[in-house]
Amino acid sequence: MDNTSCLMVIFGGTGDLTKRKLLPAIYNLYVEGLLPDNFATVAVGRKAYTHEEYRMIARESVMNFSRNGMNEDKWSALSERIYYEKVEFHDPAAYVSLKNFLNELDKRYQTKGNRVYYLAVAPEYFEVIAEQLHDHKMAENNGAWQRVVIEKPFGRDLRSAEYLNQKLSQVFDESHIYRIDHYLGKEMLQNIMVIRFANGLFEPIWNNRYIDNVQISIDETVGVENRGNYYEKAGALRDMVQSHMLQLLSLVAMEPPIDLSTDAIRDEKVKVLRSLRPITRETVSSSVVRGQYGRGTIDGKPVVAYREEERVSPDSDTETFVALKTYVDNFRWAGVPFYLRTGKRLADRSAKIVIQFKQLPGILYFKEYGPLEPNLLVIWIQPREGVYLQFNAKKPGQKYNIVPVQMDFCQNCSLYNNSPEAYERLLYDVMRGDSTLFTRWDEVEYSWRFVDSIVNAWKDGKDTIEVYEAGTWGPTGANELLKKDGFEWWNIT
Ligand code: BG6
């Protein structure tokens, strides 16, 4: 029986995430016929708006950010189901009116008391909102379901994450807590397991006998934008590595799960995170590079240095770039370095995984015409989505010229392809009660353990931060990190 009917209650209804991602995602799900018939959205925020005023704001955000453009008929049908409620997050009285309003909508839309509470708010409000929902018996699960969606950051270290988790667990069962890592909603992340486990070609060679190193990079050209406040306390390590980068790594390195159920997949991902070799005081300087962007040029335009950005301290030593080397200490991956790199204000925007295969013995062509390029498998995540395989072939002609050639599958290059946004998939899954693309508590826990090992090693104070020019590939130290192992970053675009 379909049990997806629900009210989607978005705390932080006037925030950036709601405008840029959530409202357009709801609209696109509606256009694609993927919203339940019995559905309404209530945006909750601290500003005072009427429903009509809020619908104008929502309309604007769909116009600006929807991948499907704007269809006026569809919008007017959907917008009637969008409401706004003013709530001061600490004010118990506000929850009384919110509850009454939601109950009234339940009747109007026959949503049966099912709720998605989406906390698109600053992390300091997670706890108080959960407590208020509890105190007002708005998360009781009496014959209905109530799920909570938590945006990152889930804590800022293991201790704070544990505390938050404990608070949430007092209100919601683990199976009703949806911790968002929006990268998991991206098409190509869902494709990694398919590429690995639906092809006889890759799985047999997916191990330390054939793979030389793995490079995972999420490079951005944007700066810190208007998020200086948050970013100063986070930095690239907490902002990107703890979440997106380690999720990518676990999908690349996991063992085949026993089946495709949510927990079987998460069990295997957790094993990878548990096998990560922690960084120590002794290894930090040779395995981790921190950088911060200085002034430079992006797309031909001059940009300011990180320290000159709004709400950033002029002597900040927060990293906007981090590159690191780690190992997955299990039988499959023993000895294979995993290099991670992420940064803001870099030369190009791209997220990808590069698997570099080992060379063949130095005889035959390798002896006569070497050194030859290694075989590479690239999984493009964005902006291009696809898979690219590089191998060696003879260049036509009388002479033996051996050159690297590429087989390139691009799934979003055609004009007709319009991949759903990550948030569409994730919202859809929350309504269906499928948490496979969300992180389970132990995934968060082991990611923080790894990240904390780096933060603690940094605390020692011996590490340095290298300023890099905006619009380049980051600090030179990041190249050295690979060079000393005989490798280089593959900045294939
Ligand atoms: C967010 C980070 O989680 O991911 C941002 O907080 C980052 O700093 C963003 O810019 C990148 O996401 P995407 O989908 O644009 O690659």
Short mmCIF file of C-alpha atoms and ligand atoms in Angstrom, two decimals, residues 21 152 182-183 186 218 220 222 225 227 230-231 239-240 243-244 344 349 382, ligand 1:
data_model
loop_
_atom_site.label_atom_id
_atom_site.label_comp_id
_atom_site.label_asym_id
_atom_site.label_seq_id
_atom_site.Cartn_x
_atom_site.Cartn_y
_atom_site.Cartn_z
CA LYS A 21 17.66 23.42 -3.75
CA LYS A 152 25.28 18.66 7.42
CA HIS A 182 23.77 15.48 -0.87
CA TYR A 183 26.61 13.88 -2.84
CA LYS A 186 24.12 12.62 -7.35
CA ILE A 218 36.24 17.65 -5.63
CA GLU A 220 35.57 24.07 -6.93
CA VAL A 222 33.67 29.23 -6.11
CA GLU A 225 30.63 33.03 -0.84
CA ARG A 227 29.25 31.54 4.37
CA TYR A 230 30.23 28.83 9.13
CA TYR A 231 33.34 28.17 7.08
CA ASP A 239 33.21 20.77 5.27
CA MET A 240 34.13 18.33 2.51
CA SER A 243 31.24 13.99 4.47
CA HIS A 244 31.39 13.93 0.68
CA LYS A 344 37.83 26.29 -3.30
CA ARG A 349 35.11 22.88 -11.22
CA GLN A 382 30.23 16.60 -12.16
C1 BG6 B 1 28.61 21.53 0.54
C2 BG6 B 1 29.71 22.32 1.14
O1 BG6 B 1 28.29 20.43 1.34
O2 BG6 B 1 29.00 21.07 -0.75
C3 BG6 B 1 30.10 23.48 0.23
O3 BG6 B 1 29.30 22.83 2.40
C4 BG6 B 1 30.41 22.99 -1.15
O4 BG6 B 1 31.21 24.20 0.77
C5 BG6 B 1 29.29 22.11 -1.66
O5 BG6 B 1 30.58 24.11 -1.98
C6 BG6 B 1 29.64 21.46 -2.99
O6 BG6 B 1 28.51 20.82 -3.50
P1 BG6 B 1 28.28 20.69 -5.06
O7 BG6 B 1 27.06 19.84 -5.18
O8 BG6 B 1 28.10 22.08 -5.59
O9 BG6 B 1 29.52 20.05 -5.60
#
